[in-house]
Amino acid sequence: MNKNVIKTSQLLKQIAFVATRNFSSNVFSTKYGGKHRVLLVPGDGIGPEMMFHVKEALKAVRAPVEFEEINLNSKTASDSLIDQTVLAVKRNGVCIKGNIETDHNNPSSQSVNVALRQRLDLYANVVRCKTLPNVKTRYQDLDILIIRENTEGEYSNLEHESVCGVVESLKIITKQRSRRIAEFAFEKAQKDGRKKVTAVHKANIMKLGDGLFLSSCREIAERYPDIEFESMIVDNTCMQLVSRPQQFDVMVMPNLYGNIVANVCAGLIGGAGIVAGSNYGNNVALFEAGTRNSGRGVAGQNSANPCGMLFAAGNMLKYLGLHEHSFVLRNAVVNTIGERNIKTVDIGGTATTSEFMKHVLDEIHHHTPEIDSIKI
C-alpha cells in the first residue's frame, strides 16, 4: 500500500474528526478528538481579562472545549480579519466574544458587532434577566426573557445625507424575519415552560413597519393557543418595566427596542455585569455579555464583574450539550454571591475580579465530582 495512504489513514484516526448536529438546540458543532472547538474573540476593554477568566473556569470545570482565538478588536479590525472571523465561526459553529467598540464620532466607522451578526445571520438575540440571591435590587423574583430581532430594523446600516444637513436613516422590517423571530420566541417560551409572550412595538406611529412586525407576531401566536399573547407600545413598556416588571415573562421585539429594553432589564436586576447574551442563527451561535458594553473605563483595574461573561460561557456549554458542566459553572457563580457573600463593587461588594474568581474556582472544584462520565 502507498505510504502516503497509510499516513493519511493513521492521521484520520488520530484526529477523529466528528461533526454532529443536535436538533434540539439546532447546533452544528465541530469536534476534534472528542473536544468541541470554539472561536474566542477577546474584543476591547475588559474583554481580554474576561476571556482569561472564562478559560480558567472552563478548565476548572473540565469542559471538553478548546479554543481557536482571533484577535479582532477596534484597533485590528479590517475586512480581511472580519472575513477570517466569519469563516472561523462557520467552521466551528460556536463563538464567544467580548464587545468590539465602534467609533460613533466617525461617520464612516461601521460596527464590527453588527457586521458579524448580519453576515452570520444571527437573527435571534436572547437576554435573560433574572434576579440573583444577595444582590440588592428594587424588585425580587424577576425572570424576564428578552428576545430581539438581531439583523434588521434601525441596524440595517442604510443611511445617507440627501442634502446638506438632512440625513435619512432607513428602518427595514420584513415579514419573513418578523415571523422568524416571533416563531423563535414562541418556541422558546414553549420549550422553557413559560406562559406569556409580549410583543413590543410602536405601530401606533410606524404603522407600516412596526405594524408588519406586530401582525406577524399575531399570526404566529395563533399557532400557540396555550401561550398568552399580548402587545405593548415600547414607551409604555419602559414605564411598566420600572413600575411593575413582574407582569413580563417573554418579550419579543425589533432590533433597537430590544437593545433598550434589555439594558433597562439589566438595570433592574443589578446592572451590566451580571447579564449574559446569546445570539442564534440556523447553524451558528455567538455568546457575549448581555449589554454589549466593552467596559473600557474599568479595563486593567481588576474591578470588573465577570459574572455576565461566566454566565455566557455557561450558556455556551449548555448549547454544546454539556449540561452538567454548564450547571456546575452557573451554580458556582450564584453560590459565590449568594452563599459566600463575595461580590464585586458594582453589585454592592468589595471583592476584586481576581478575588471573586478565586471563590468561583473553589466552588467549581467543590462541585466537579458531580459531573459524570467526563473524559479528560
Tab-separated table of C-alpha atoms in Angstrom:
chain	number	residue	atom	x	y	z
A	1	MET	CA	0.000	0.000	0.000
A	2	ASN	CA	1.172	3.521	-0.766
A	3	LYS	CA	2.977	5.059	2.250
A	4	ASN	CA	1.072	8.319	1.787
A	5	VAL	CA	-2.233	6.423	2.006
A	6	ILE	CA	-1.097	4.714	5.240
A	7	LYS	CA	-0.020	8.014	6.776
A	8	THR	CA	-3.293	9.644	5.786
A	9	SER	CA	-5.291	6.787	7.317
A	10	GLN	CA	-3.341	6.977	10.555
A	11	LEU	CA	-3.755	10.742	10.689
A	12	LEU	CA	-7.503	10.487	10.215
A	13	LYS	CA	-7.734	8.006	13.071
A	14	GLN	CA	-5.750	10.318	15.324
A	15	ILE	CA	-7.784	13.403	14.501
A	16	ALA	CA	-11.124	11.545	14.730
A	17	PHE	CA	-12.950	14.470	13.211
A	18	VAL	CA	-16.631	14.354	14.040
A	19	ALA	CA	-19.291	16.880	13.059
A	20	THR	CA	-22.560	16.422	14.925
A	21	ARG	CA	-25.885	18.207	14.706
A	22	ASN	CA	-28.035	18.427	17.830
A	23	PHE	CA	-31.511	19.212	16.534
A	24	SER	CA	-32.870	20.135	19.974
A	25	SER	CA	-30.591	23.178	20.109
A	26	ASN	CA	-30.071	23.478	16.340
A	27	VAL	CA	-26.311	23.313	16.885
A	28	PHE	CA	-23.702	22.372	14.348
A	29	SER	CA	-20.614	21.819	16.457
A	30	THR	CA	-17.189	20.762	15.340
A	31	LYS	CA	-15.231	18.220	17.355
A	32	TYR	CA	-11.579	17.331	17.106
A	33	GLY	CA	-10.519	14.314	19.153
A	34	GLY	CA	-13.659	14.457	21.268
A	35	LYS	CA	-13.347	18.154	22.109
A	36	HIS	CA	-15.613	20.960	20.968
A	37	ARG	CA	-13.721	23.654	19.119
A	38	VAL	CA	-14.910	27.201	19.858
A	39	LEU	CA	-13.816	30.506	18.385
A	40	LEU	CA	-12.752	33.029	21.037
A	41	VAL	CA	-12.650	36.764	20.234
A	42	PRO	CA	-11.411	38.835	23.222
A	43	GLY	CA	-12.615	42.191	21.831
A	44	ASP	CA	-11.947	45.541	23.519
A	45	GLY	CA	-11.959	46.948	27.054
A	46	ILE	CA	-12.340	44.263	29.709
A	47	GLY	CA	-12.882	41.600	27.046
A	48	PRO	CA	-9.365	40.092	27.191
A	49	GLU	CA	-9.495	39.944	31.012
A	50	MET	CA	-12.911	38.277	30.961
A	51	MET	CA	-11.802	35.710	28.385
A	52	PHE	CA	-8.859	34.783	30.600
A	53	HIS	CA	-11.308	34.068	33.430
A	54	VAL	CA	-13.605	32.124	31.087
A	55	LYS	CA	-10.666	29.892	30.175
A	56	GLU	CA	-9.866	29.441	33.882
A	57	ALA	CA	-13.442	28.432	34.648
A	58	LEU	CA	-13.790	26.019	31.720
A	59	LYS	CA	-10.512	24.355	32.631
A	60	ALA	CA	-11.660	24.003	36.243
A	61	VAL	CA	-14.996	22.522	35.246
A	62	ARG	CA	-13.138	20.128	32.923
A	63	ALA	CA	-15.197	21.038	29.889
A	64	PRO	CA	-14.044	19.271	26.696
A	65	VAL	CA	-13.582	22.561	24.857
A	66	GLU	CA	-10.586	24.006	23.055
A	67	PHE	CA	-10.330	27.500	21.625
A	68	GLU	CA	-9.311	28.968	18.338
A	69	GLU	CA	-8.509	32.616	19.014
A	70	ILE	CA	-8.730	35.605	16.676
A	71	ASN	CA	-7.623	38.991	17.973
A	72	LEU	CA	-10.384	41.054	16.373
A	73	ASN	CA	-10.975	44.414	18.056
A	74	SER	CA	-11.494	48.076	17.195
A	75	LYS	CA	-7.775	48.581	16.500
A	76	THR	CA	-7.132	45.442	14.441
A	77	ALA	CA	-10.434	45.351	12.536
A	78	SER	CA	-10.128	45.058	8.764
A	79	ASP	CA	-12.201	43.490	6.005
A	80	SER	CA	-9.826	40.525	5.789
A	81	LEU	CA	-9.846	39.885	9.554
A	82	ILE	CA	-13.647	40.125	9.681
A	83	ASP	CA	-13.788	37.643	6.777
A	84	GLN	CA	-11.451	35.344	8.699
A	85	THR	CA	-13.626	35.616	11.809
A	86	VAL	CA	-16.847	34.872	9.906
A	87	LEU	CA	-15.226	31.834	8.300
A	88	ALA	CA	-13.959	30.602	11.691
A	89	VAL	CA	-17.413	30.927	13.288
A	90	LYS	CA	-18.982	28.994	10.428
A	91	ARG	CA	-16.290	26.330	10.655
A	92	ASN	CA	-16.570	25.862	14.421
A	93	GLY	CA	-20.278	26.615	14.806
A	94	VAL	CA	-19.799	28.404	18.140
A	95	CYS	CA	-18.118	31.646	19.223
A	96	ILE	CA	-17.657	33.517	22.493
A	97	LYS	CA	-16.580	37.140	22.241
A	98	GLY	CA	-16.028	40.378	24.093
A	99	ASN	CA	-17.592	43.555	22.798
A	100	ILE	CA	-15.843	45.379	19.960
A	101	GLU	CA	-16.060	49.158	20.253
A	102	THR	CA	-17.443	51.357	17.478
A	103	ASP	CA	-16.211	54.920	16.976
A	104	HIS	CA	-19.531	56.797	16.931
A	105	ASN	CA	-17.706	60.061	16.206
A	106	ASN	CA	-16.559	58.756	12.818
A	107	PRO	CA	-19.446	58.564	10.313
A	108	SER	CA	-17.530	56.101	8.127
A	109	SER	CA	-16.867	53.689	11.002
A	110	GLN	CA	-19.087	50.623	10.803
A	111	SER	CA	-19.935	48.404	13.769
A	112	VAL	CA	-17.985	45.142	13.658
A	113	ASN	CA	-20.531	43.605	16.060
A	114	VAL	CA	-23.402	44.362	13.683
A	115	ALA	CA	-21.393	43.137	10.689
A	116	LEU	CA	-20.803	39.779	12.367
A	117	ARG	CA	-24.480	39.378	13.301
A	118	GLN	CA	-25.647	40.184	9.793
A	119	ARG	CA	-23.090	38.126	7.888
A	120	LEU	CA	-23.681	35.109	10.128
A	121	ASP	CA	-27.451	35.730	10.123
A	122	LEU	CA	-27.552	35.612	13.927
A	123	TYR	CA	-31.179	36.605	13.851
A	124	ALA	CA	-32.147	35.967	17.492
A	125	ASN	CA	-30.566	37.756	20.445
A	126	VAL	CA	-31.642	36.335	23.805
A	127	VAL	CA	-31.009	38.051	27.147
A	128	ARG	CA	-32.311	36.543	30.364
A	129	CYS	CA	-32.676	38.994	33.235
A	130	LYS	CA	-33.128	37.048	36.461
A	131	THR	CA	-32.565	38.407	39.958
A	132	LEU	CA	-29.745	36.798	41.920
A	133	PRO	CA	-29.745	35.986	45.644
A	134	ASN	CA	-27.896	38.509	47.805
A	135	VAL	CA	-27.915	41.216	45.132
A	136	LYS	CA	-29.972	44.117	46.426
A	137	THR	CA	-32.467	45.428	43.870
A	138	ARG	CA	-35.779	47.250	43.968
A	139	TYR	CA	-37.659	44.148	42.809
A	140	GLN	CA	-37.106	40.485	43.674
A	141	ASP	CA	-38.053	37.270	41.874
A	142	LEU	CA	-37.776	38.701	38.369
A	143	ASP	CA	-37.152	36.327	35.464
A	144	ILE	CA	-37.657	38.054	32.122
A	145	LEU	CA	-36.555	36.719	28.752
A	146	ILE	CA	-35.896	39.413	26.130
A	147	ILE	CA	-35.811	38.160	22.539
A	148	ARG	CA	-34.624	40.678	19.971
A	149	GLU	CA	-34.623	40.519	16.178
A	150	ASN	CA	-30.924	40.966	15.503
A	151	THR	CA	-30.391	41.605	11.793
A	152	GLU	CA	-32.604	44.429	10.516
A	153	GLY	CA	-34.646	47.387	11.825
A	154	GLU	CA	-32.647	50.516	12.587
A	155	TYR	CA	-29.437	48.456	12.451
A	156	SER	CA	-29.674	47.942	8.690
A	157	ASN	CA	-26.803	50.430	8.138
A	158	LEU	CA	-28.748	52.287	5.447
A	159	GLU	CA	-28.115	55.990	5.994
A	160	HIS	CA	-27.338	58.848	3.666
A	161	GLU	CA	-27.267	62.628	3.627
A	162	SER	CA	-29.773	63.565	0.938
A	163	VAL	CA	-28.888	67.276	1.088
A	164	CYS	CA	-26.517	69.144	3.360
A	165	GLY	CA	-27.850	68.976	6.927
A	166	VAL	CA	-30.546	66.361	6.173
A	167	VAL	CA	-29.879	62.701	6.972
A	168	GLU	CA	-32.193	59.830	6.076
A	169	SER	CA	-31.863	56.637	8.072
A	170	LEU	CA	-33.860	53.672	6.820
A	171	LYS	CA	-35.537	51.178	9.151
A	172	ILE	CA	-36.103	47.854	7.416
A	173	ILE	CA	-38.811	45.461	8.634
A	174	THR	CA	-39.602	42.311	6.645
A	175	LYS	CA	-42.401	39.819	7.101
A	176	GLN	CA	-40.091	36.833	6.756
A	177	ARG	CA	-37.720	37.956	9.511
A	178	SER	CA	-40.532	39.195	11.741
A	179	ARG	CA	-42.272	35.829	11.539
A	180	ARG	CA	-38.968	34.057	12.104
A	181	ILE	CA	-38.189	35.888	15.352
A	182	ALA	CA	-41.788	35.534	16.543
A	183	GLU	CA	-41.671	31.793	15.957
A	184	PHE	CA	-38.345	31.614	17.783
A	185	ALA	CA	-39.890	33.451	20.760
A	186	PHE	CA	-42.933	31.183	20.982
A	187	GLU	CA	-40.844	28.031	20.533
A	188	LYS	CA	-38.505	29.222	23.282
A	189	ALA	CA	-41.445	30.029	25.561
A	190	GLN	CA	-42.990	26.616	24.956
A	191	LYS	CA	-39.705	24.772	25.483
A	192	ASP	CA	-38.947	26.638	28.724
A	193	GLY	CA	-42.462	26.266	30.132
A	194	ARG	CA	-43.227	29.971	30.069
A	195	LYS	CA	-46.764	31.309	29.974
A	196	LYS	CA	-46.824	34.624	28.130
A	197	VAL	CA	-45.211	36.421	25.189
A	198	THR	CA	-45.335	40.221	24.894
A	199	ALA	CA	-44.662	41.814	21.501
A	200	VAL	CA	-43.167	45.300	21.895
A	201	HIS	CA	-43.763	47.802	19.094
A	202	LYS	CA	-44.536	51.369	18.025
A	203	ALA	CA	-47.213	50.520	15.480
A	204	ASN	CA	-49.345	53.488	16.547
A	205	ILE	CA	-46.792	55.751	14.816
A	206	MET	CA	-44.831	53.471	12.439
A	207	LYS	CA	-47.959	51.835	11.101
A	208	LEU	CA	-46.359	50.023	8.184
A	209	GLY	CA	-43.011	48.917	9.632
A	210	ASP	CA	-43.936	48.104	13.215
A	211	GLY	CA	-47.424	47.256	12.026
A	212	LEU	CA	-45.934	44.475	9.907
A	213	PHE	CA	-43.894	43.212	12.855
A	214	LEU	CA	-46.958	43.197	15.126
A	215	SER	CA	-49.229	41.455	12.612
A	216	SER	CA	-46.535	38.828	12.039
A	217	CYS	CA	-46.368	38.153	15.785
A	218	ARG	CA	-50.150	37.844	15.942
A	219	GLU	CA	-50.164	35.317	13.107
A	220	ILE	CA	-47.568	33.144	14.828
A	221	ALA	CA	-49.346	33.483	18.207
A	222	GLU	CA	-52.424	31.772	16.762
A	223	ARG	CA	-50.388	28.575	16.442
A	224	TYR	CA	-49.656	28.559	20.194
A	225	PRO	CA	-53.052	28.733	21.932
A	226	ASP	CA	-51.598	27.598	25.275
A	227	ILE	CA	-49.335	30.649	25.490
A	228	GLU	CA	-50.888	34.011	26.315
A	229	PHE	CA	-50.070	36.756	23.812
A	230	GLU	CA	-50.192	40.489	24.336
A	231	SER	CA	-48.767	43.541	22.586
A	232	MET	CA	-47.454	46.721	24.182
A	233	ILE	CA	-46.192	50.046	22.839
A	234	VAL	CA	-42.492	50.479	23.552
A	235	ASP	CA	-42.732	53.686	25.608
A	236	ASN	CA	-45.414	52.165	27.832
A	237	THR	CA	-43.268	49.033	28.073
A	238	CYS	CA	-40.389	51.010	29.586
A	239	MET	CA	-42.714	52.607	32.138
A	240	GLN	CA	-44.249	49.244	33.036
A	241	LEU	CA	-40.801	47.684	33.421
A	242	VAL	CA	-39.731	50.145	36.091
A	243	SER	CA	-43.109	50.201	37.873
A	244	ARG	CA	-44.419	46.624	37.613
A	245	PRO	CA	-41.863	44.347	35.924
A	246	GLN	CA	-43.324	41.138	37.395
A	247	GLN	CA	-46.006	41.166	34.687
A	248	PHE	CA	-43.471	40.233	31.979
A	249	ASP	CA	-42.352	36.749	31.024
A	250	VAL	CA	-41.059	36.510	27.429
A	251	MET	CA	-40.716	39.700	25.396
A	252	VAL	CA	-40.115	39.829	21.636
A	253	MET	CA	-39.329	42.987	19.677
A	254	PRO	CA	-37.470	44.587	16.775
A	255	ASN	CA	-33.779	45.399	16.966
A	256	LEU	CA	-33.477	48.846	18.567
A	257	TYR	CA	-36.265	48.313	21.099
A	258	GLY	CA	-34.570	45.089	22.149
A	259	ASN	CA	-31.329	46.915	22.853
A	260	ILE	CA	-33.088	49.492	25.028
A	261	VAL	CA	-35.372	47.066	26.867
A	262	ALA	CA	-32.540	44.609	27.599
A	263	ASN	CA	-30.495	47.384	29.186
A	264	VAL	CA	-33.458	48.560	31.277
A	265	CYS	CA	-33.997	44.990	32.499
A	266	ALA	CA	-30.292	44.603	33.247
A	267	GLY	CA	-30.534	47.662	35.467
A	268	LEU	CA	-33.479	46.132	37.297
A	269	ILE	CA	-31.511	43.055	38.381
A	270	GLY	CA	-28.187	44.651	39.312
A	271	GLY	CA	-26.508	46.071	36.239
A	272	ALA	CA	-24.493	45.215	33.150
A	273	GLY	CA	-22.008	42.987	34.950
A	274	ILE	CA	-24.374	40.101	35.630
A	275	VAL	CA	-26.231	39.721	32.328
A	276	ALA	CA	-25.294	37.353	29.510
A	277	GLY	CA	-26.387	37.483	25.894
A	278	SER	CA	-26.804	34.698	23.334
A	279	ASN	CA	-27.121	35.097	19.563
A	280	TYR	CA	-28.518	32.283	17.440
A	281	GLY	CA	-28.584	31.547	13.732
A	282	ASN	CA	-29.523	28.387	11.876
A	283	ASN	CA	-26.175	26.628	12.303
A	284	VAL	CA	-24.141	29.020	14.448
A	285	ALA	CA	-24.282	30.655	17.863
A	286	LEU	CA	-22.349	33.520	19.441
A	287	PHE	CA	-22.188	34.203	23.174
A	288	GLU	CA	-21.260	37.513	24.801
A	289	ALA	CA	-22.122	39.941	27.597
A	290	GLY	CA	-25.798	40.870	27.610
A	291	THR	CA	-25.446	44.653	27.397
A	292	ARG	CA	-22.605	44.680	24.854
A	293	ASN	CA	-20.573	47.164	26.855
A	294	SER	CA	-16.798	46.980	26.435
A	295	GLY	CA	-16.115	48.257	29.978
A	296	ARG	CA	-13.208	50.346	28.753
A	297	GLY	CA	-13.413	52.610	31.822
A	298	VAL	CA	-12.506	49.776	34.211
A	299	ALA	CA	-10.155	47.797	31.978
A	300	GLY	CA	-6.967	46.723	33.718
A	301	GLN	CA	-8.207	47.756	37.183
A	302	ASN	CA	-9.088	44.264	38.456
A	303	SER	CA	-12.547	45.528	39.384
A	304	ALA	CA	-14.829	44.332	36.561
A	305	ASN	CA	-17.645	41.915	37.324
A	306	PRO	CA	-17.018	38.614	35.466
A	307	CYS	CA	-20.487	37.162	36.145
A	308	GLY	CA	-22.033	38.146	32.810
A	309	MET	CA	-19.267	36.548	30.771
A	310	LEU	CA	-19.220	33.456	33.003
A	311	PHE	CA	-22.971	33.090	32.516
A	312	ALA	CA	-22.387	33.492	28.766
A	313	ALA	CA	-19.853	30.655	28.959
A	314	GLY	CA	-22.431	28.591	30.851
A	315	ASN	CA	-24.976	29.220	28.107
A	316	MET	CA	-22.385	28.163	25.548
A	317	LEU	CA	-21.728	24.898	27.376
A	318	LYS	CA	-25.450	24.183	27.516
A	319	TYR	CA	-25.759	24.868	23.792
A	320	LEU	CA	-22.945	22.380	23.157
A	321	GLY	CA	-24.860	19.757	25.108
A	322	LEU	CA	-22.531	19.931	28.131
A	323	HIS	CA	-25.386	20.401	30.572
A	324	GLU	CA	-23.630	19.180	33.715
A	325	HIS	CA	-20.636	21.420	33.088
A	326	SER	CA	-22.961	24.354	32.500
A	327	PHE	CA	-24.876	23.614	35.706
A	328	VAL	CA	-21.708	23.494	37.817
A	329	LEU	CA	-20.319	26.721	36.343
A	330	ARG	CA	-23.544	28.689	36.777
A	331	ASN	CA	-24.077	27.382	40.308
A	332	ALA	CA	-20.518	28.270	41.251
A	333	VAL	CA	-21.173	31.894	40.319
A	334	VAL	CA	-24.534	32.019	42.101
A	335	ASN	CA	-23.139	30.356	45.243
A	336	THR	CA	-20.174	32.723	45.334
A	337	ILE	CA	-22.597	35.652	45.512
A	338	GLY	CA	-25.435	34.104	47.492
A	339	GLU	CA	-23.744	31.790	49.994
A	340	ARG	CA	-20.208	33.138	50.276
A	341	ASN	CA	-21.305	36.784	50.069
A	342	ILE	CA	-18.446	37.583	47.695
A	343	LYS	CA	-19.424	40.430	45.380
A	344	THR	CA	-17.683	42.939	43.163
A	345	VAL	CA	-18.170	46.659	43.773
A	346	ASP	CA	-20.873	47.149	41.121
A	347	ILE	CA	-23.294	44.850	42.984
A	348	GLY	CA	-22.575	46.080	46.481
A	349	GLY	CA	-19.427	44.208	47.479
A	350	THR	CA	-15.731	44.900	47.895
A	351	ALA	CA	-14.111	41.974	46.051
A	352	THR	CA	-11.722	42.456	43.177
A	353	THR	CA	-12.185	40.459	39.988
A	354	SER	CA	-9.401	38.048	40.916
A	355	GLU	CA	-10.779	37.582	44.446
A	356	PHE	CA	-14.223	36.833	43.059
A	357	MET	CA	-12.768	34.335	40.581
A	358	LYS	CA	-10.778	32.604	43.339
A	359	HIS	CA	-14.040	31.780	45.100
A	360	VAL	CA	-15.781	30.771	41.862
A	361	LEU	CA	-12.972	28.333	41.058
A	362	ASP	CA	-13.106	26.978	44.597
A	363	GLU	CA	-16.849	26.393	44.201
A	364	ILE	CA	-16.225	24.627	40.895
A	365	HIS	CA	-13.604	22.341	42.442
A	366	HIS	CA	-16.058	21.570	45.233
A	367	HIS	CA	-18.809	20.537	42.808
A	368	THR	CA	-16.927	18.902	39.923
A	369	PRO	CA	-17.281	15.386	41.413
A	370	GLU	CA	-20.979	15.758	40.499
A	371	ILE	CA	-20.049	15.671	36.802
A	372	ASP	CA	-20.325	12.145	35.466
A	373	SER	CA	-18.564	10.458	32.558
A	374	ILE	CA	-16.038	13.197	31.835
A	375	LYS	CA	-13.053	12.178	29.763
A	376	ILE	CA	-10.045	14.363	30.480
